[in-house]
Coordinates of C-alpha atoms in Angstrom, one line a residue:
X1 CA 16.9 52.2 6.0
X2 CA 13.3 52.4 7.2
X3 CA 12.5 51.0 10.6
X4 CA 8.9 49.9 10.3
X5 CA 8.7 47.3 13.0
X6 CA 10.2 48.8 16.3
X7 CA 7.0 50.5 17.2
X8 CA 5.2 47.2 17.5
X9 CA 7.8 45.1 19.2
X10 CA 6.4 45.5 22.7
X11 CA 2.8 44.9 21.6
X12 CA 3.8 41.8 19.6
X13 CA 5.7 40.4 22.5
X14 CA 2.6 40.8 24.7
X15 CA 0.4 39.2 22.1
X16 CA 2.8 36.3 21.6
X17 CA 2.6 35.6 25.3
X18 CA -1.2 35.9 25.3
X19 CA -2.8 32.6 26.3
X20 CA -5.8 33.4 24.1
X21 CA -3.7 33.8 21.0
X22 CA -1.7 30.7 21.8
X23 CA -4.9 28.6 22.4
X24 CA -6.4 29.9 19.1
X25 CA -3.4 28.9 17.1
X26 CA -2.9 25.6 18.7
X27 CA -6.5 24.7 18.2
X28 CA -6.3 25.6 14.5
X29 CA -3.0 23.9 13.9
X30 CA -3.4 20.8 16.1
X31 CA -1.2 18.6 13.9
X32 CA 1.5 21.2 13.3
X33 CA 4.8 21.1 15.2
X34 CA 5.7 23.7 17.8
X35 CA 7.9 25.8 15.5
X36 CA 5.0 26.1 12.9
X37 CA 2.7 27.1 15.7
X38 CA 5.2 29.7 17.1
X39 CA 5.6 31.2 13.6
X40 CA 1.9 31.5 13.2
X41 CA 1.5 33.1 16.7
X42 CA 4.2 35.7 15.7
X43 CA 2.5 36.3 12.3
X44 CA -0.9 36.9 13.9
X45 CA 0.7 39.2 16.5
X46 CA 2.2 41.3 13.8
X47 CA -1.1 41.3 11.8
X48 CA -3.1 42.4 14.9
X49 CA -0.7 45.2 15.6
X50 CA -0.8 46.5 12.0
X51 CA -4.5 46.2 11.5
X52 CA -5.2 47.9 14.9
X53 CA -2.9 50.7 13.9
X54 CA -4.8 51.2 10.7
X55 CA -8.2 51.0 12.5
X56 CA -7.1 53.4 15.2
X57 CA -6.0 55.8 12.4
X58 CA -9.4 55.5 10.9
X59 CA -11.1 56.2 14.3
X60 CA -9.0 59.4 14.5
X61 CA -9.5 60.8 11.1
X62 CA -12.8 59.3 9.7
X63 CA -14.7 57.5 12.5
X64 CA -17.8 57.0 10.5
X65 CA -16.0 55.3 7.6
X66 CA -15.9 51.5 7.1
X67 CA -12.7 49.5 7.8
X68 CA -12.1 49.1 4.1
X69 CA -11.4 52.9 3.9
X70 CA -8.0 52.4 5.4
X71 CA -6.9 51.0 2.1
X72 CA -7.6 54.4 0.5
X73 CA -5.9 56.3 3.3
X74 CA -2.7 54.2 2.8
X75 CA -2.5 55.2 -0.8
X76 CA -1.4 58.6 0.2
X77 CA -3.6 60.7 -2.0
X78 CA -5.1 63.8 -0.4
X79 CA -8.6 63.2 -1.5
X80 CA -10.8 66.3 -1.4
X81 CA -12.8 65.2 1.7
X82 CA -13.1 67.3 4.8
X83 CA -11.2 64.8 7.1
X84 CA -8.1 65.1 4.9
X85 CA -8.1 68.9 4.9
X86 CA -6.8 69.0 8.5
X87 CA -3.0 69.1 8.6
X88 CA -3.1 67.1 11.8
X89 CA -5.1 64.3 10.2
X90 CA -2.9 64.4 7.1
X91 CA 0.2 64.0 9.3
X92 CA -1.4 61.0 11.1
X93 CA -2.1 59.4 7.8
X94 CA 1.5 60.0 6.6
X95 CA 2.9 58.5 9.8
X96 CA 0.6 55.4 9.5
X97 CA 1.6 55.0 5.8
X98 CA 5.3 54.9 6.9
X99 CA 4.6 52.0 9.3
X100 CA 2.1 50.2 7.2
X101 CA 4.0 50.3 4.0
X102 CA 3.6 46.5 3.6
X103 CA -0.1 46.6 4.1
X104 CA -1.1 48.8 1.2
X105 CA -3.6 48.0 -1.5
X106 CA -5.1 44.5 -1.5
X107 CA -2.8 43.5 1.3
X108 CA -4.9 45.7 3.6
X109 CA -8.1 43.9 2.6
X110 CA -6.4 40.5 3.1
X111 CA -5.1 41.2 6.6
X112 CA -8.3 42.9 7.6
X113 CA -10.3 39.7 6.7
X114 CA -7.8 37.6 8.7
X115 CA -8.2 40.0 11.6
X116 CA -12.0 39.7 11.4
X117 CA -11.7 35.9 11.6
X118 CA -9.7 36.1 14.9
X119 CA -11.6 35.7 18.1
X120 CA -12.8 39.0 19.6
X121 CA -11.0 38.3 22.9
X122 CA -7.7 38.9 21.1
X123 CA -8.8 42.1 19.3
X124 CA -9.6 45.6 20.4
X125 CA -12.0 46.3 17.6
X126 CA -15.4 44.6 17.0
X127 CA -15.8 44.1 13.3
X128 CA -18.0 41.4 11.7
X129 CA -17.4 42.5 8.0
X130 CA -14.8 44.6 6.3
X131 CA -17.4 47.0 5.0
X132 CA -18.6 47.8 8.6
X133 CA -17.4 50.7 10.8
X134 CA -15.0 49.3 13.4
X135 CA -16.1 49.7 17.0
X136 CA -13.7 49.8 19.9
X137 CA -14.4 46.9 22.3
X138 CA -14.7 48.3 25.9
X139 CA -11.8 47.1 28.1
X140 CA -12.5 45.4 31.4
X141 CA -9.4 46.9 32.9

């Protein structure tokens, strides 16, 4: 059976413990009970991990392309573009496709929009619109 979640467990745990993510969820679900808030924190943590894997892949193989291009990369077709002719890039794409199997097609566009709506303090990429090129946010550490 495919193990598509172990890679993100540590990251998700850190995100779930993030005060910024907790504050964001609590402020948006003020009337929800704690269990609902906790489920939403976990869902956002998984979403962030998946989207940032896709955007990091894009930065590696096609850094000038918009964030929506990840959708095409996840389809698995070796389009006749220069970035996909490299065996190294193709292997990176295949690896990401394995882990992001649940984020293919329209699912990618949906989670990307949710990611864009999250506060930048929680994200590592600056992105105002899905059709823009994602920019890594400089870390203060």
